[in-house]
mmCIF file of C-alpha atoms and ligand atoms in Angstrom:
data_model
loop_
_atom_site.group_PDB
_atom_site.id
_atom_site.type_symbol
_atom_site.label_atom_id
_atom_site.label_comp_id
_atom_site.label_asym_id
_atom_site.label_seq_id
_atom_site.Cartn_x
_atom_site.Cartn_y
_atom_site.Cartn_z
ATOM 1 C CA MET A 1 103.151 -24.402 -177.294
ATOM 2 C CA LYS A 2 99.938 -24.213 -179.153
ATOM 3 C CA ILE A 3 97.570 -21.085 -178.020
ATOM 4 C CA ILE A 4 93.653 -21.329 -178.001
ATOM 5 C CA ALA A 5 92.143 -17.828 -177.724
ATOM 6 C CA GLY A 6 88.454 -17.694 -177.400
ATOM 7 C CA ASN A 7 86.807 -14.188 -178.205
ATOM 8 C CA TRP A 8 83.501 -13.972 -176.566
ATOM 9 C CA LYS A 9 82.464 -10.954 -178.697
ATOM 10 C CA MET A 10 79.552 -9.285 -176.865
ATOM 11 C CA TYR A 11 78.286 -12.367 -174.750
ATOM 12 C CA PRO A 12 77.112 -13.688 -172.457
ATOM 13 C CA LYS A 13 74.474 -11.480 -170.834
ATOM 14 C CA SER A 14 75.727 -11.376 -167.503
ATOM 15 C CA LEU A 15 78.481 -11.752 -164.904
ATOM 16 C CA SER A 16 77.282 -14.768 -163.356
ATOM 17 C CA GLU A 17 77.187 -16.761 -166.721
ATOM 18 C CA ALA A 18 80.699 -15.261 -167.610
ATOM 19 C CA LYS A 19 82.191 -16.614 -164.353
ATOM 20 C CA ASP A 20 80.371 -19.975 -164.640
ATOM 21 C CA ILE A 21 81.908 -20.704 -168.024
ATOM 22 C CA ALA A 22 85.424 -19.183 -167.327
ATOM 23 C CA ARG A 23 85.445 -21.556 -164.238
ATOM 24 C CA ARG A 24 84.461 -24.442 -166.707
ATOM 25 C CA ILE A 25 87.134 -23.729 -169.077
ATOM 26 C CA ALA A 26 89.944 -23.191 -166.442
ATOM 27 C CA ILE A 27 89.273 -26.888 -165.184
ATOM 28 C CA ALA A 28 90.070 -27.760 -168.903
ATOM 29 C CA ALA A 29 93.012 -25.400 -169.254
ATOM 30 C CA ARG A 30 94.337 -26.722 -165.890
ATOM 31 C CA LYS A 31 94.727 -30.382 -167.329
ATOM 32 C CA TYR A 32 97.063 -28.982 -170.269
ATOM 33 C CA PRO A 33 99.755 -26.611 -169.129
ATOM 34 C CA GLY A 34 101.411 -27.134 -172.502
ATOM 35 C CA VAL A 35 98.183 -25.322 -174.122
ATOM 36 C CA ARG A 36 97.921 -21.403 -173.512
ATOM 37 C CA THR A 37 94.479 -21.026 -173.182
ATOM 38 C CA VAL A 38 93.397 -17.541 -173.359
ATOM 39 C CA ILE A 39 89.732 -16.055 -172.886
ATOM 40 C CA CYS A 40 88.753 -12.639 -174.294
ATOM 41 C CA PRO A 41 85.369 -11.760 -172.345
ATOM 42 C CA PRO A 42 83.660 -8.058 -172.713
ATOM 43 C CA PHE A 43 85.489 -5.575 -170.571
ATOM 44 C CA PRO A 44 83.310 -5.459 -167.435
ATOM 45 C CA PHE A 45 83.698 -9.246 -166.773
ATOM 46 C CA ILE A 46 87.470 -8.991 -167.115
ATOM 47 C CA SER A 47 88.471 -8.110 -163.420
ATOM 48 C CA ALA A 48 86.085 -11.110 -162.408
ATOM 49 C CA ILE A 49 87.466 -13.682 -164.316
ATOM 50 C CA ARG A 50 91.123 -13.099 -163.079
ATOM 51 C CA SER A 51 93.821 -15.432 -164.641
ATOM 52 C CA SER A 52 93.645 -18.773 -163.123
ATOM 53 C CA GLY A 53 97.351 -19.700 -162.663
ATOM 54 C CA LYS A 54 99.247 -19.754 -165.659
ATOM 55 C CA THR A 55 97.246 -21.815 -167.633
ATOM 56 C CA LEU A 56 94.425 -19.743 -168.257
ATOM 57 C CA LEU A 57 95.118 -16.343 -169.305
ATOM 58 C CA ILE A 58 93.002 -13.194 -169.918
ATOM 59 C CA GLY A 59 92.599 -11.057 -172.770
ATOM 60 C CA ALA A 60 90.500 -7.968 -174.075
ATOM 61 C CA GLN A 61 88.944 -7.540 -177.521
ATOM 62 C CA ASP A 62 89.978 -4.043 -177.924
ATOM 63 C CA VAL A 63 92.082 -1.130 -176.471
ATOM 64 C CA PHE A 64 92.728 2.217 -177.256
ATOM 65 C CA TRP A 65 96.243 4.168 -178.611
ATOM 66 C CA GLU A 66 96.552 6.559 -175.733
ATOM 67 C CA GLU A 67 97.705 5.944 -172.009
ATOM 68 C CA GLU A 68 94.917 8.422 -170.607
ATOM 69 C CA GLY A 69 93.070 11.317 -171.481
ATOM 70 C CA ALA A 70 89.621 12.802 -172.134
ATOM 71 C CA ARG A 71 88.434 9.916 -174.174
ATOM 72 C CA THR A 72 84.931 8.990 -173.344
ATOM 73 C CA GLY A 73 84.248 5.208 -173.615
ATOM 74 C CA GLU A 74 87.913 4.353 -174.241
ATOM 75 C CA ILE A 75 90.147 1.791 -172.251
ATOM 76 C CA SER A 76 93.944 1.959 -172.023
ATOM 77 C CA PRO A 77 96.325 -0.933 -172.178
ATOM 78 C CA ALA A 78 97.475 -0.069 -168.710
ATOM 79 C CA MET A 79 93.884 -0.174 -167.258
ATOM 80 C CA LEU A 80 93.763 -3.750 -168.879
ATOM 81 C CA ARG A 81 96.652 -4.784 -167.265
ATOM 82 C CA SER A 82 95.750 -3.714 -163.856
ATOM 83 C CA VAL A 83 92.421 -5.830 -164.080
ATOM 84 C CA GLY A 84 94.684 -8.827 -164.866
ATOM 85 C CA ALA A 85 94.645 -9.029 -168.807
ATOM 86 C CA SER A 86 97.879 -9.820 -170.396
ATOM 87 C CA PHE A 87 96.562 -10.300 -174.191
ATOM 88 C CA VAL A 88 94.447 -8.189 -176.214
ATOM 89 C CA ILE A 89 92.921 -8.561 -179.942
ATOM 90 C CA VAL A 90 93.466 -5.827 -181.896
ATOM 91 C CA GLY A 91 91.989 -5.292 -185.547
ATOM 92 C CA HIS A 92 89.163 -7.724 -185.391
ATOM 93 C CA SER A 93 87.349 -7.764 -188.688
ATOM 94 C CA GLU A 94 83.887 -6.874 -186.492
ATOM 95 C CA ARG A 95 85.968 -3.633 -185.240
ATOM 96 C CA ARG A 96 87.193 -2.786 -188.861
ATOM 97 C CA ALA A 97 83.534 -3.005 -190.019
ATOM 98 C CA LEU A 98 82.714 -0.442 -187.662
ATOM 99 C CA GLY A 99 85.292 2.217 -188.946
ATOM 100 C CA GLU A 100 88.417 1.147 -187.502
ATOM 101 C CA SER A 101 91.426 1.670 -189.869
ATOM 102 C CA ASP A 102 94.711 0.093 -190.293
ATOM 103 C CA ARG A 103 96.236 3.014 -188.818
ATOM 104 C CA ASP A 104 94.036 2.869 -185.725
ATOM 105 C CA VAL A 105 94.716 -0.898 -185.596
ATOM 106 C CA ALA A 106 98.775 0.035 -185.914
ATOM 107 C CA LYS A 107 98.473 2.708 -183.213
ATOM 108 C CA LYS A 108 96.634 0.475 -180.624
ATOM 109 C CA ALA A 109 98.915 -2.388 -181.542
ATOM 110 C CA ALA A 110 101.951 -0.555 -180.618
ATOM 111 C CA LEU A 111 100.929 0.964 -177.471
ATOM 112 C CA ALA A 112 99.392 -2.327 -176.154
ATOM 113 C CA MET A 113 102.810 -4.144 -176.789
ATOM 114 C CA LYS A 114 104.769 -1.251 -175.337
ATOM 115 C CA SER A 115 102.508 -1.360 -172.354
ATOM 116 C CA GLY A 116 103.395 -5.312 -172.244
ATOM 117 C CA LEU A 117 100.387 -6.744 -173.427
ATOM 118 C CA SER A 118 100.307 -9.362 -175.923
ATOM 119 C CA VAL A 119 98.476 -8.411 -179.095
ATOM 120 C CA ILE A 120 96.172 -10.903 -181.115
ATOM 121 C CA LEU A 121 96.234 -8.779 -184.613
ATOM 122 C CA CYS A 122 93.453 -10.045 -186.974
ATOM 123 C CA VAL A 123 94.014 -9.954 -190.596
ATOM 124 C CA GLY A 124 91.821 -11.616 -193.282
ATOM 125 C CA GLU A 125 90.429 -10.986 -196.705
ATOM 126 C CA LYS A 126 86.783 -9.956 -197.293
ATOM 127 C CA GLU A 127 86.233 -12.312 -200.379
ATOM 128 C CA ARG A 128 88.368 -15.071 -202.123
ATOM 129 C CA ASP A 129 88.556 -14.345 -205.879
ATOM 130 C CA THR A 130 90.229 -17.324 -208.361
ATOM 131 C CA ALA A 131 92.969 -14.784 -209.236
ATOM 132 C CA GLY A 132 94.504 -14.750 -205.879
ATOM 133 C CA ALA A 133 94.046 -11.016 -205.250
ATOM 134 C CA TYR A 134 93.373 -11.855 -201.365
ATOM 135 C CA PHE A 135 97.031 -12.445 -200.808
ATOM 136 C CA ALA A 136 97.787 -9.076 -202.042
ATOM 137 C CA GLU A 137 94.797 -7.835 -199.560
ATOM 138 C CA VAL A 138 96.117 -9.559 -196.620
ATOM 139 C CA ARG A 139 99.345 -8.699 -197.258
ATOM 140 C CA ASP A 140 98.776 -5.058 -197.459
ATOM 141 C CA GLU A 141 96.378 -5.197 -194.480
ATOM 142 C CA LEU A 142 99.337 -6.630 -192.277
ATOM 143 C CA PHE A 143 101.973 -4.257 -193.454
ATOM 144 C CA ALA A 144 99.490 -1.363 -192.729
ATOM 145 C CA SER A 145 98.211 -2.545 -189.484
ATOM 146 C CA LEU A 146 101.951 -3.171 -188.340
ATOM 147 C CA GLU A 147 103.309 0.042 -189.864
ATOM 148 C CA GLY A 148 106.074 1.788 -187.624
ATOM 149 C CA ILE A 149 106.085 -1.373 -185.174
ATOM 150 C CA PRO A 150 109.508 -1.976 -183.849
ATOM 151 C CA ARG A 151 111.500 -5.455 -184.300
ATOM 152 C CA SER A 152 111.831 -5.539 -180.706
ATOM 153 C CA PHE A 153 108.055 -5.584 -180.230
ATOM 154 C CA ALA A 154 107.600 -8.792 -182.503
ATOM 155 C CA LYS A 155 107.876 -11.273 -179.319
ATOM 156 C CA LYS A 156 104.613 -9.514 -178.145
ATOM 157 C CA LEU A 157 102.793 -10.282 -181.711
ATOM 158 C CA ILE A 158 100.518 -13.051 -182.629
ATOM 159 C CA VAL A 159 98.940 -12.892 -185.910
ATOM 160 C CA ALA A 160 95.432 -14.676 -186.529
ATOM 161 C CA TYR A 161 94.537 -15.181 -190.034
ATOM 162 C CA GLU A 162 90.776 -15.003 -189.835
ATOM 163 C CA PRO A 163 89.045 -14.495 -193.283
ATOM 164 C CA ILE A 164 86.187 -12.554 -193.286
ATOM 165 C CA TRP A 165 83.643 -15.142 -195.309
ATOM 166 C CA ALA A 166 84.582 -17.870 -192.586
ATOM 167 C CA ILE A 167 83.672 -15.589 -189.571
ATOM 168 C CA GLY A 168 80.274 -15.868 -187.603
ATOM 169 C CA ALA A 169 76.742 -17.148 -188.034
ATOM 170 C CA LYS A 170 76.754 -16.207 -191.480
ATOM 171 C CA ALA A 171 79.836 -18.001 -192.531
ATOM 172 C CA ARG A 172 79.722 -19.728 -195.681
ATOM 173 C CA ARG A 173 82.174 -22.345 -194.656
ATOM 174 C CA PRO A 174 85.494 -22.700 -192.498
ATOM 175 C CA ALA A 175 88.428 -21.906 -194.566
ATOM 176 C CA THR A 176 90.086 -25.205 -195.630
ATOM 177 C CA VAL A 177 93.502 -26.385 -194.026
ATOM 178 C CA GLU A 178 94.879 -25.946 -197.417
ATOM 179 C CA ASP A 179 93.615 -22.452 -197.793
ATOM 180 C CA PHE A 180 95.284 -21.890 -194.237
ATOM 181 C CA ARG A 181 98.565 -23.568 -194.967
ATOM 182 C CA GLU A 182 99.239 -21.373 -197.947
ATOM 183 C CA MET A 183 98.276 -18.008 -196.329
ATOM 184 C CA ARG A 184 100.340 -19.108 -193.031
ATOM 185 C CA ILE A 185 103.690 -19.368 -195.404
ATOM 186 C CA HIS A 186 102.379 -15.890 -197.118
ATOM 187 C CA ILE A 187 102.085 -14.205 -193.557
ATOM 188 C CA LYS A 188 105.270 -15.634 -192.401
ATOM 189 C CA LYS A 189 107.137 -14.452 -195.377
ATOM 190 C CA HIS A 190 106.104 -10.551 -194.771
ATOM 191 C CA LEU A 191 106.709 -10.954 -191.072
ATOM 192 C CA VAL A 192 110.200 -11.888 -191.822
ATOM 193 C CA GLU A 193 110.629 -9.106 -194.172
ATOM 194 C CA GLN A 194 109.433 -6.563 -191.559
ATOM 195 C CA PHE A 195 111.234 -7.903 -188.477
ATOM 196 C CA GLY A 196 113.945 -9.985 -190.061
ATOM 197 C CA LYS A 197 114.420 -13.688 -190.001
ATOM 198 C CA ALA A 198 114.388 -14.703 -186.253
ATOM 199 C CA ALA A 199 111.893 -12.369 -185.055
ATOM 200 C CA GLY A 200 109.703 -12.768 -187.828
ATOM 201 C CA PHE A 201 109.929 -16.458 -188.042
ATOM 202 C CA ARG A 202 108.886 -16.785 -184.326
ATOM 203 C CA VAL A 203 105.331 -14.820 -184.392
ATOM 204 C CA PRO A 204 102.752 -17.266 -183.855
ATOM 205 C CA ILE A 205 100.263 -17.595 -186.734
ATOM 206 C CA LEU A 206 96.379 -18.587 -185.516
ATOM 207 C CA TYR A 207 93.529 -19.649 -187.766
ATOM 208 C CA GLY A 208 89.977 -17.947 -186.901
ATOM 209 C CA GLY A 209 86.769 -18.335 -188.498
ATOM 210 C CA SER A 210 83.944 -20.925 -187.798
ATOM 211 C CA VAL A 211 86.384 -23.305 -186.059
ATOM 212 C CA ASP A 212 84.893 -26.254 -183.634
ATOM 213 C CA GLU A 213 85.971 -29.245 -182.065
ATOM 214 C CA ARG A 214 85.715 -31.413 -185.457
ATOM 215 C CA ASN A 215 87.922 -28.959 -187.471
ATOM 216 C CA ALA A 216 90.320 -27.863 -184.787
ATOM 217 C CA ALA A 217 92.855 -30.665 -185.197
ATOM 218 C CA GLY A 218 93.147 -30.297 -188.981
ATOM 219 C CA PHE A 219 94.408 -26.858 -188.403
ATOM 220 C CA LEU A 220 96.447 -27.719 -185.555
ATOM 221 C CA ARG A 221 98.361 -30.837 -187.151
ATOM 222 C CA GLU A 222 98.304 -30.608 -190.798
ATOM 223 C CA GLY A 223 97.652 -26.863 -191.144
ATOM 224 C CA GLU A 224 100.522 -26.272 -188.815
ATOM 225 C CA ALA A 225 98.864 -23.533 -187.337
ATOM 226 C CA ASP A 226 100.397 -22.226 -183.933
ATOM 227 C CA GLY A 227 97.201 -21.889 -182.451
ATOM 228 C CA LEU A 228 92.955 -20.939 -182.985
ATOM 229 C CA LEU A 229 90.895 -17.937 -182.450
ATOM 230 C CA ILE A 230 87.548 -19.133 -181.567
ATOM 231 C CA GLY A 231 84.369 -17.090 -181.391
ATOM 232 C CA ARG A 232 81.084 -19.131 -181.065
ATOM 233 C CA VAL A 233 82.563 -22.214 -179.843
ATOM 234 C CA SER A 234 84.546 -20.423 -176.883
ATOM 235 C CA LEU A 235 81.459 -19.902 -175.034
ATOM 236 C CA ASP A 236 80.651 -23.346 -174.835
ATOM 237 C CA ALA A 237 83.023 -25.014 -172.262
ATOM 238 C CA GLU A 238 82.704 -28.606 -173.193
ATOM 239 C CA LYS A 239 83.218 -27.694 -177.014
ATOM 240 C CA LEU A 240 86.146 -25.812 -175.924
ATOM 241 C CA ALA A 241 87.755 -28.280 -173.343
ATOM 242 C CA ALA A 242 87.443 -30.971 -176.381
ATOM 243 C CA VAL A 243 89.805 -28.139 -178.487
ATOM 244 C CA ILE A 244 92.163 -27.504 -175.912
ATOM 245 C CA SER A 245 92.577 -31.229 -175.384
ATOM 246 C CA LEU A 246 93.221 -31.650 -178.835
ATOM 247 C CA ALA A 247 95.792 -28.809 -178.670
ATOM 248 C CA GLY A 248 97.530 -30.774 -175.902
ATOM 249 C CA GLY A 249 97.825 -33.770 -177.432
ATOM 250 C CA ARG A 250 99.918 -35.989 -175.179
ATOM 251 C CA THR A 251 100.876 -33.419 -172.653
ATOM 252 C CA ARG A 252 97.671 -34.036 -170.623
ATOM 253 C CA THR A 253 98.847 -34.230 -167.087
ATOM 254 C CA THR A 254 96.017 -35.871 -164.850
HETATM 255 P P1 PGA B 301 83.457 -17.751 -185.144
HETATM 256 O O1 PGA B 301 84.287 -16.261 -184.924
HETATM 257 O O2 PGA B 301 84.517 -18.870 -184.680
HETATM 258 O O3 PGA B 301 82.305 -17.575 -184.448
HETATM 259 O O4 PGA B 301 83.437 -17.847 -186.714
HETATM 260 C C1 PGA B 301 85.918 -16.267 -185.100
HETATM 261 C C2 PGA B 301 86.169 -14.698 -184.655
HETATM 262 O O5 PGA B 301 85.490 -13.759 -184.969
HETATM 263 O O6 PGA B 301 87.202 -14.561 -184.029
#
């Protein structure tokens, strides 16, 4: 089952706009029950955009690593679950750029999984060099971000490969399908090393970074991505619907 996850970042400006976009995405998601569609709105909108049946699921964009406490501004996994979230993005490069370390990411991922949330862990290199040092960079980030996470949690893990140079409005270009394919194999190898063959192999691997309705099919088919993590385009309900339908292939029910 393909996973199409939308990371709304710090958009849109109002709850009414957020509800409107979510409503339109839910209509598309309902047509493709064979696709796991997840939207990750900003925290204040989560409870209003309840999961719509089994086809539209809700995630958060971050979470804290403690269950409760005197932690001004932080949000626990249990709070997220209580307002209807079942997914959380952890270690997005935009949060890492604000100072989040691999250790922080590992603590967040561990508690979120323990609390029953599915974790979309983001990894990706800053730059690509011709010697291939980015493979080691991604491997080190993956290992450090998963440090101490037991094999039994692997079923709650999803890894999103998001090369930083391919993300956002300043991206130079999306990664190519070939860039993704080789990194997918690399990531899978290290997941198998950490969690064992059966558990490691089952972890879905998504591509993220300048995905749109034109390049999505390439990643999903030739790239063999288990899904996509989409920023800008996930706020455009029509374009996201087009991606969901590509991921759904022939499973359309209406
Ligand atoms: P983008 O963002 O699709 O706007 O490049 C992807 C992401 O940051 O998850």
